[in-house]
């Protein structure tokens, strides 16, 4: 059973701080990793994708991947109250068929306090 | 505008009354999925389809049916809904080999 684990939180940070969200995955065959943001009652929205070891930066967001440790993280710099949401980590295996499936973690609730 | 639409957005029904939740995408995506989301359990895949007439079970398929007769549509059918199917349902689509998955707005279903 492929699993993606996240700390459920809540993670609370002050406005302007760095929020650090972490995720581990069980399937060593996973090739692609994604971070989704989900506001309460809304649909998930893709904010970052990462496919190779190292860091990937996009604006205030940095995704980090370490395949040897089976670990993915998301850093949010200069956190804003509008970043308050649940963040979902997802992984995808290689190849076709059921490997197109995204396996989601249960999400981490982030609260940014003004 | 590229989008995934679902209908209805909200539905309250009674046990055993058959219902269908429609899902449609206008992006010519091959791959479509249905998920349910429950507190503490996260997003769980119900069924997926890799193309027209190609569907397969996800993690929690019991009590659900799907069909994919046209590329753009992927309806979710509950033949005999039960209270444990009360949940928030999302349809999603993505191109066959690309990565971004687009989610619909969600359908909140309550079965009494």
PDB file of C-alpha atoms in Angstrom:
ATOM      1  CA  UNK A   1       0.000   0.000   0.000  1.00  0.00           C
ATOM      2  CA  UNK A   2       1.533   3.266  -1.134  1.00  0.00           C
ATOM      3  CA  UNK A   3       1.342   5.879   1.594  1.00  0.00           C
ATOM      4  CA  UNK A   4       2.073   9.539   1.971  1.00  0.00           C
ATOM      5  CA  UNK A   5       2.405  10.788   5.531  1.00  0.00           C
ATOM      6  CA  UNK A   6       2.017  14.348   6.763  1.00  0.00           C
ATOM      7  CA  UNK A   7       1.803  15.905  10.170  1.00  0.00           C
ATOM      8  CA  UNK A   8      -1.853  16.921  10.492  1.00  0.00           C
ATOM      9  CA  UNK A   9      -1.014  20.041  12.465  1.00  0.00           C
ATOM     10  CA  UNK A  10      -2.286  22.550  13.035  1.00  0.00           C
ATOM     11  CA  UNK A  11       0.904  24.413  12.308  1.00  0.00           C
ATOM     12  CA  UNK A  12       0.698  27.958  13.523  1.00  0.00           C
ATOM     13  CA  UNK A  13       3.171  30.657  12.447  1.00  0.00           C
ATOM     14  CA  UNK A  14       3.197  34.448  12.786  1.00  0.00           C
ATOM     15  CA  UNK A  15       2.788  36.634   9.736  1.00  0.00           C
ATOM     16  CA  UNK A  16       6.102  37.149   7.970  1.00  0.00           C
ATOM     17  CA  UNK A  17       7.665  33.946   9.286  1.00  0.00           C
ATOM     18  CA  UNK A  18       8.722  30.872   7.316  1.00  0.00           C
ATOM     19  CA  UNK A  19       6.280  27.980   7.388  1.00  0.00           C
ATOM     20  CA  UNK A  20       7.806  24.535   6.921  1.00  0.00           C
ATOM     21  CA  UNK A  21       5.591  21.641   5.844  1.00  0.00           C
ATOM     22  CA  UNK A  22       6.885  18.090   5.638  1.00  0.00           C
ATOM     23  CA  UNK A  23       5.876  14.875   3.948  1.00  0.00           C
ATOM     24  CA  UNK A  24       7.265  11.347   3.684  1.00  0.00           C
ATOM     25  CA  UNK A  25       6.300   8.665   1.192  1.00  0.00           C
ATOM     26  CA  UNK A  26       6.582   4.904   1.244  1.00  0.00           C
ATOM     27  CA  UNK A  27       6.884   3.989  -2.439  1.00  0.00           C
ATOM     28  CA  UNK A  28      10.482   4.219  -3.629  1.00  0.00           C
ATOM     29  CA  UNK A  29       9.190   4.066  -7.204  1.00  0.00           C
ATOM     30  CA  UNK A  30       7.483   7.443  -6.855  1.00  0.00           C
ATOM     31  CA  UNK A  31       8.780   9.878  -9.437  1.00  0.00           C
ATOM     32  CA  UNK A  32       6.724  13.038  -9.133  1.00  0.00           C
ATOM     33  CA  UNK A  33       5.635  15.035  -6.116  1.00  0.00           C
ATOM     34  CA  UNK A  34       3.118  17.790  -5.701  1.00  0.00           C
ATOM     35  CA  UNK A  35       1.926  20.262  -3.151  1.00  0.00           C
ATOM     36  CA  UNK A  36      -1.700  21.353  -3.243  1.00  0.00           C
ATOM     37  CA  UNK A  37      -3.323  24.094  -1.217  1.00  0.00           C
ATOM     38  CA  UNK A  38      -6.921  23.648  -0.138  1.00  0.00           C
ATOM     39  CA  UNK A  39      -9.040  26.305   1.503  1.00  0.00           C
ATOM     40  CA  UNK A  40     -11.866  25.063   3.669  1.00  0.00           C
ATOM     41  CA  UNK A  41     -14.720  23.711   1.539  1.00  0.00           C
ATOM     42  CA  UNK A  42     -12.872  24.411  -1.705  1.00  0.00           C
ATOM     43  CA  UNK A  43     -11.089  22.192  -4.198  1.00  0.00           C
ATOM     44  CA  UNK A  44      -7.335  21.528  -4.045  1.00  0.00           C
ATOM     45  CA  UNK A  45      -5.162  23.858  -6.081  1.00  0.00           C
ATOM     46  CA  UNK A  46      -1.698  22.863  -7.324  1.00  0.00           C
ATOM     47  CA  UNK A  47       1.012  25.209  -6.060  1.00  0.00           C
ATOM     48  CA  UNK A  48       4.253  23.287  -6.622  1.00  0.00           C
ATOM     49  CA  UNK A  49       5.545  20.215  -8.404  1.00  0.00           C
ATOM     50  CA  UNK A  50       9.008  18.673  -8.067  1.00  0.00           C
ATOM     51  CA  UNK A  51      10.568  15.735  -9.867  1.00  0.00           C
ATOM     52  CA  UNK A  52      14.281  15.678  -9.043  1.00  0.00           C
ATOM     53  CA  UNK A  53      16.335  15.887  -5.879  1.00  0.00           C
ATOM     54  CA  UNK A  54      17.062  19.343  -4.582  1.00  0.00           C
ATOM     55  CA  UNK A  55      15.161  22.579  -4.303  1.00  0.00           C
ATOM     56  CA  UNK A  56      12.658  24.239  -6.600  1.00  0.00           C
ATOM     57  CA  UNK A  57      11.637  27.809  -5.970  1.00  0.00           C
ATOM     58  CA  UNK A  58       8.570  29.681  -7.187  1.00  0.00           C
ATOM     59  CA  UNK A  59       7.989  33.059  -5.622  1.00  0.00           C
ATOM     60  CA  UNK A  60       7.559  32.635  -1.876  1.00  0.00           C
ATOM     61  CA  UNK A  61       7.351  28.852  -2.193  1.00  0.00           C
ATOM     62  CA  UNK A  62      10.246  26.390  -2.192  1.00  0.00           C
ATOM     63  CA  UNK A  63       9.764  22.665  -2.603  1.00  0.00           C
ATOM     64  CA  UNK A  64      12.523  20.307  -1.511  1.00  0.00           C
ATOM     65  CA  UNK A  65      12.908  16.662  -2.481  1.00  0.00           C
ATOM     66  CA  UNK A  66      15.220  14.008  -1.063  1.00  0.00           C
ATOM     67  CA  UNK A  67      14.521  10.675  -2.735  1.00  0.00           C
ATOM     68  CA  UNK A  68      17.090   8.800  -0.646  1.00  0.00           C
ATOM     69  CA  UNK A  69      15.216   9.801   2.511  1.00  0.00           C
ATOM     70  CA  UNK A  70      11.810   9.631   0.777  1.00  0.00           C
ATOM     71  CA  UNK A  71      11.106  13.112   2.028  1.00  0.00           C
ATOM     72  CA  UNK A  72       9.421  16.141   0.495  1.00  0.00           C
ATOM     73  CA  UNK A  73       8.982  19.543   2.059  1.00  0.00           C
ATOM     74  CA  UNK A  74       7.411  22.887   1.275  1.00  0.00           C
ATOM     75  CA  UNK A  75       8.719  26.158   2.646  1.00  0.00           C
ATOM     76  CA  UNK A  76       6.572  29.275   2.539  1.00  0.00           C
ATOM     77  CA  UNK A  77       8.558  32.450   3.104  1.00  0.00           C
ATOM     78  CA  UNK A  78       7.023  35.682   4.377  1.00  0.00           C
ATOM     79  CA  UNK A  79       3.854  33.825   5.353  1.00  0.00           C
ATOM     80  CA  UNK A  80       0.620  35.765   4.942  1.00  0.00           C
ATOM     81  CA  UNK A  81      -2.774  35.228   6.573  1.00  0.00           C
ATOM     82  CA  UNK A  82      -4.049  34.312   3.093  1.00  0.00           C
ATOM     83  CA  UNK A  83      -1.706  31.291   3.198  1.00  0.00           C
ATOM     84  CA  UNK A  84      -3.859  29.813   5.967  1.00  0.00           C
ATOM     85  CA  UNK A  85      -5.150  26.585   4.450  1.00  0.00           C
ATOM     86  CA  UNK A  86      -4.632  22.853   4.404  1.00  0.00           C
ATOM     87  CA  UNK A  87      -1.611  21.742   2.377  1.00  0.00           C
ATOM     88  CA  UNK A  88      -1.761  18.367   0.694  1.00  0.00           C
ATOM     89  CA  UNK A  89       1.312  16.434  -0.374  1.00  0.00           C
ATOM     90  CA  UNK A  90       0.896  13.953  -3.239  1.00  0.00           C
ATOM     91  CA  UNK A  91       3.117  11.472  -5.020  1.00  0.00           C
ATOM     92  CA  UNK A  92       2.887   9.660  -8.338  1.00  0.00           C
ATOM     93  CA  UNK A  93       4.644   6.521  -9.480  1.00  0.00           C
ATOM     94  CA  UNK A  94       6.336   5.993 -12.818  1.00  0.00           C
ATOM     95  CA  UNK A  95       4.849   4.311 -15.845  1.00  0.00           C
ATOM     96  CA  UNK A  96       1.295   3.918 -16.975  1.00  0.00           C
ATOM     97  CA  UNK A  97      -1.855   2.281 -15.723  1.00  0.00           C
ATOM     98  CA  UNK A  98      -2.509   2.720 -12.038  1.00  0.00           C
ATOM     99  CA  UNK A  99       0.780   4.566 -11.670  1.00  0.00           C
ATOM    100  CA  UNK A 100      -0.940   7.642 -13.028  1.00  0.00           C
ATOM    101  CA  UNK A 101      -2.728   7.666  -9.714  1.00  0.00           C
ATOM    102  CA  UNK A 102      -1.850  10.423  -7.281  1.00  0.00           C
ATOM    103  CA  UNK A 103      -1.548   9.272  -3.688  1.00  0.00           C
ATOM    104  CA  UNK A 104      -2.406  12.062  -1.282  1.00  0.00           C
ATOM    105  CA  UNK A 105      -1.397  12.658   2.292  1.00  0.00           C
ATOM    106  CA  UNK A 106      -4.103  13.698   4.751  1.00  0.00           C
ATOM    107  CA  UNK A 107      -2.882  17.260   4.754  1.00  0.00           C
ATOM    108  CA  UNK A 108      -1.380  19.746   7.193  1.00  0.00           C
ATOM    109  CA  UNK A 109      -3.488  22.638   8.426  1.00  0.00           C
ATOM    110  CA  UNK A 110      -1.480  25.872   8.406  1.00  0.00           C
ATOM    111  CA  UNK A 111      -2.622  28.950  10.287  1.00  0.00           C
ATOM    112  CA  UNK A 112      -0.793  32.243   9.784  1.00  0.00           C
ATOM    113  CA  UNK A 113      -1.516  34.678  12.591  1.00  0.00           C
ATOM    114  CA  UNK A 114      -1.560  38.436  11.834  1.00  0.00           C
TER     115      UNK A 114
ATOM    116  CA  UNK B   1     -11.961  28.931 -19.797  1.00  0.00           C
ATOM    117  CA  UNK B   2     -10.372  25.572 -18.969  1.00  0.00           C
ATOM    118  CA  UNK B   3     -12.386  23.952 -16.236  1.00  0.00           C
ATOM    119  CA  UNK B   4     -13.877  20.896 -14.616  1.00  0.00           C
ATOM    120  CA  UNK B   5     -17.532  21.240 -13.707  1.00  0.00           C
ATOM    121  CA  UNK B   6     -19.596  19.136 -11.332  1.00  0.00           C
ATOM    122  CA  UNK B   7     -23.309  19.014 -10.724  1.00  0.00           C
ATOM    123  CA  UNK B   8     -25.002  19.243  -8.388  1.00  0.00           C
ATOM    124  CA  UNK B   9     -22.800  21.172  -5.982  1.00  0.00           C
ATOM    125  CA  UNK B  10     -24.942  20.239  -3.000  1.00  0.00           C
ATOM    126  CA  UNK B  11     -27.278  17.302  -2.598  1.00  0.00           C
ATOM    127  CA  UNK B  12     -29.280  15.941   0.288  1.00  0.00           C
ATOM    128  CA  UNK B  13     -30.928  12.599  -0.379  1.00  0.00           C
ATOM    129  CA  UNK B  14     -32.297   9.557   1.389  1.00  0.00           C
ATOM    130  CA  UNK B  15     -30.911   6.080   1.760  1.00  0.00           C
ATOM    131  CA  UNK B  16     -31.442   3.899  -1.288  1.00  0.00           C
ATOM    132  CA  UNK B  17     -32.453   6.584  -3.778  1.00  0.00           C
ATOM    133  CA  UNK B  18     -30.219   6.280  -6.837  1.00  0.00           C
ATOM    134  CA  UNK B  19     -28.292   9.393  -7.779  1.00  0.00           C
ATOM    135  CA  UNK B  20     -25.759  10.564 -10.329  1.00  0.00           C
ATOM    136  CA  UNK B  21     -23.156  13.279  -9.923  1.00  0.00           C
ATOM    137  CA  UNK B  22     -22.004  14.597 -13.259  1.00  0.00           C
ATOM    138  CA  UNK B  23     -18.480  15.675 -14.136  1.00  0.00           C
ATOM    139  CA  UNK B  24     -17.403  17.371 -17.320  1.00  0.00           C
ATOM    140  CA  UNK B  25     -14.075  18.812 -18.516  1.00  0.00           C
ATOM    141  CA  UNK B  26     -13.383  20.980 -21.548  1.00  0.00           C
ATOM    142  CA  UNK B  27      -9.627  20.389 -21.804  1.00  0.00           C
ATOM    143  CA  UNK B  28      -9.671  17.146 -23.825  1.00  0.00           C
ATOM    144  CA  UNK B  29      -7.938  15.367 -20.937  1.00  0.00           C
ATOM    145  CA  UNK B  30      -7.593  11.618 -21.127  1.00  0.00           C
ATOM    146  CA  UNK B  31      -7.359  10.868 -17.425  1.00  0.00           C
ATOM    147  CA  UNK B  32     -10.238  11.540 -15.032  1.00  0.00           C
ATOM    148  CA  UNK B  33     -10.774  10.567 -11.420  1.00  0.00           C
ATOM    149  CA  UNK B  34     -13.297  10.722  -8.637  1.00  0.00           C
ATOM    150  CA  UNK B  35     -12.265  11.314  -5.036  1.00  0.00           C
ATOM    151  CA  UNK B  36     -14.071  11.559  -1.759  1.00  0.00           C
ATOM    152  CA  UNK B  37     -12.758  13.643   1.101  1.00  0.00           C
ATOM    153  CA  UNK B  38     -13.627  12.966   4.706  1.00  0.00           C
ATOM    154  CA  UNK B  39     -12.320  14.590   7.898  1.00  0.00           C
ATOM    155  CA  UNK B  40      -9.252  12.756   9.164  1.00  0.00           C
ATOM    156  CA  UNK B  41      -9.117  10.493   6.104  1.00  0.00           C
ATOM    157  CA  UNK B  42      -7.962  12.888   3.431  1.00  0.00           C
ATOM    158  CA  UNK B  43      -8.583  12.512  -0.293  1.00  0.00           C
ATOM    159  CA  UNK B  44      -9.266   8.958  -1.381  1.00  0.00           C
ATOM    160  CA  UNK B  45      -9.647   7.883  -4.974  1.00  0.00           C
ATOM    161  CA  UNK B  46     -12.890   6.103  -5.825  1.00  0.00           C
ATOM    162  CA  UNK B  47     -12.497   5.343  -9.538  1.00  0.00           C
ATOM    163  CA  UNK B  48     -10.377   6.555 -12.388  1.00  0.00           C
ATOM    164  CA  UNK B  49     -10.501   6.433 -16.157  1.00  0.00           C
ATOM    165  CA  UNK B  50      -7.566   6.533 -18.526  1.00  0.00           C
ATOM    166  CA  UNK B  51      -9.684   7.129 -21.608  1.00  0.00           C
ATOM    167  CA  UNK B  52     -13.083   6.459 -23.160  1.00  0.00           C
ATOM    168  CA  UNK B  53     -14.430   3.068 -22.076  1.00  0.00           C
ATOM    169  CA  UNK B  54     -11.372   2.479 -19.830  1.00  0.00           C
ATOM    170  CA  UNK B  55     -12.130   2.663 -16.104  1.00  0.00           C
ATOM    171  CA  UNK B  56     -10.648   1.045 -13.021  1.00  0.00           C
ATOM    172  CA  UNK B  57     -11.144   0.962  -9.286  1.00  0.00           C
ATOM    173  CA  UNK B  58      -9.332   3.277  -6.940  1.00  0.00           C
ATOM    174  CA  UNK B  59      -8.958   2.817  -3.204  1.00  0.00           C
ATOM    175  CA  UNK B  60     -12.607   2.976  -2.131  1.00  0.00           C
ATOM    176  CA  UNK B  61     -14.843   1.817  -5.021  1.00  0.00           C
ATOM    177  CA  UNK B  62     -17.498  -0.064  -3.020  1.00  0.00           C
ATOM    178  CA  UNK B  63     -20.968   1.370  -3.518  1.00  0.00           C
ATOM    179  CA  UNK B  64     -20.044   3.435  -6.572  1.00  0.00           C
ATOM    180  CA  UNK B  65     -20.179   3.021 -10.338  1.00  0.00           C
ATOM    181  CA  UNK B  66     -18.735   5.100 -13.141  1.00  0.00           C
ATOM    182  CA  UNK B  67     -18.874   5.224 -16.902  1.00  0.00           C
ATOM    183  CA  UNK B  68     -16.806   6.966 -19.571  1.00  0.00           C
ATOM    184  CA  UNK B  69     -18.730   6.988 -22.818  1.00  0.00           C
ATOM    185  CA  UNK B  70     -17.373  10.353 -23.939  1.00  0.00           C
ATOM    186  CA  UNK B  71     -13.982  11.841 -23.295  1.00  0.00           C
ATOM    187  CA  UNK B  72     -15.318  14.943 -21.596  1.00  0.00           C
ATOM    188  CA  UNK B  73     -17.778  13.284 -19.177  1.00  0.00           C
ATOM    189  CA  UNK B  74     -17.204  10.977 -16.227  1.00  0.00           C
ATOM    190  CA  UNK B  75     -20.360  10.586 -14.100  1.00  0.00           C
ATOM    191  CA  UNK B  76     -20.337   9.017 -10.636  1.00  0.00           C
ATOM    192  CA  UNK B  77     -23.328   6.807  -9.888  1.00  0.00           C
ATOM    193  CA  UNK B  78     -24.550   5.758  -6.460  1.00  0.00           C
ATOM    194  CA  UNK B  79     -27.075   2.995  -7.107  1.00  0.00           C
ATOM    195  CA  UNK B  80     -28.226   2.720  -3.474  1.00  0.00           C
ATOM    196  CA  UNK B  81     -26.694   5.479  -1.374  1.00  0.00           C
ATOM    197  CA  UNK B  82     -26.078   4.892   2.300  1.00  0.00           C
ATOM    198  CA  UNK B  83     -25.264   7.343   5.126  1.00  0.00           C
ATOM    199  CA  UNK B  84     -21.587   6.309   5.078  1.00  0.00           C
ATOM    200  CA  UNK B  85     -21.371   7.850   1.605  1.00  0.00           C
ATOM    201  CA  UNK B  86     -22.015  11.271   3.062  1.00  0.00           C
ATOM    202  CA  UNK B  87     -18.920  13.134   1.977  1.00  0.00           C
ATOM    203  CA  UNK B  88     -17.349  15.853  -0.162  1.00  0.00           C
ATOM    204  CA  UNK B  89     -16.726  14.539  -3.667  1.00  0.00           C
ATOM    205  CA  UNK B  90     -14.245  15.882  -6.193  1.00  0.00           C
ATOM    206  CA  UNK B  91     -13.862  15.095  -9.852  1.00  0.00           C
ATOM    207  CA  UNK B  92     -10.449  15.730 -11.405  1.00  0.00           C
ATOM    208  CA  UNK B  93      -8.866  15.529 -14.828  1.00  0.00           C
ATOM    209  CA  UNK B  94      -5.371  15.646 -16.275  1.00  0.00           C
ATOM    210  CA  UNK B  95      -3.651  15.066 -19.603  1.00  0.00           C
ATOM    211  CA  UNK B  96      -2.462  11.501 -20.005  1.00  0.00           C
ATOM    212  CA  UNK B  97       1.208  12.124 -19.577  1.00  0.00           C
ATOM    213  CA  UNK B  98       1.468  15.577 -18.036  1.00  0.00           C
ATOM    214  CA  UNK B  99       1.276  16.260 -14.399  1.00  0.00           C
ATOM    215  CA  UNK B 100      -1.116  18.968 -13.352  1.00  0.00           C
ATOM    216  CA  UNK B 101      -4.427  17.637 -12.156  1.00  0.00           C
ATOM    217  CA  UNK B 102      -7.389  19.983 -12.306  1.00  0.00           C
ATOM    218  CA  UNK B 103     -10.084  19.568  -9.687  1.00  0.00           C
ATOM    219  CA  UNK B 104     -13.740  20.371 -10.008  1.00  0.00           C
ATOM    220  CA  UNK B 105     -15.426  22.589  -7.388  1.00  0.00           C
ATOM    221  CA  UNK B 106     -16.736  19.670  -5.344  1.00  0.00           C
ATOM    222  CA  UNK B 107     -20.116  18.145  -4.544  1.00  0.00           C
ATOM    223  CA  UNK B 108     -21.230  17.968  -0.940  1.00  0.00           C
ATOM    224  CA  UNK B 109     -23.476  14.940  -0.558  1.00  0.00           C
ATOM    225  CA  UNK B 110     -25.546  14.144   2.497  1.00  0.00           C
ATOM    226  CA  UNK B 111     -27.381  10.815   2.710  1.00  0.00           C
ATOM    227  CA  UNK B 112     -29.946  10.552   5.496  1.00  0.00           C
TER     228      UNK B 112
END
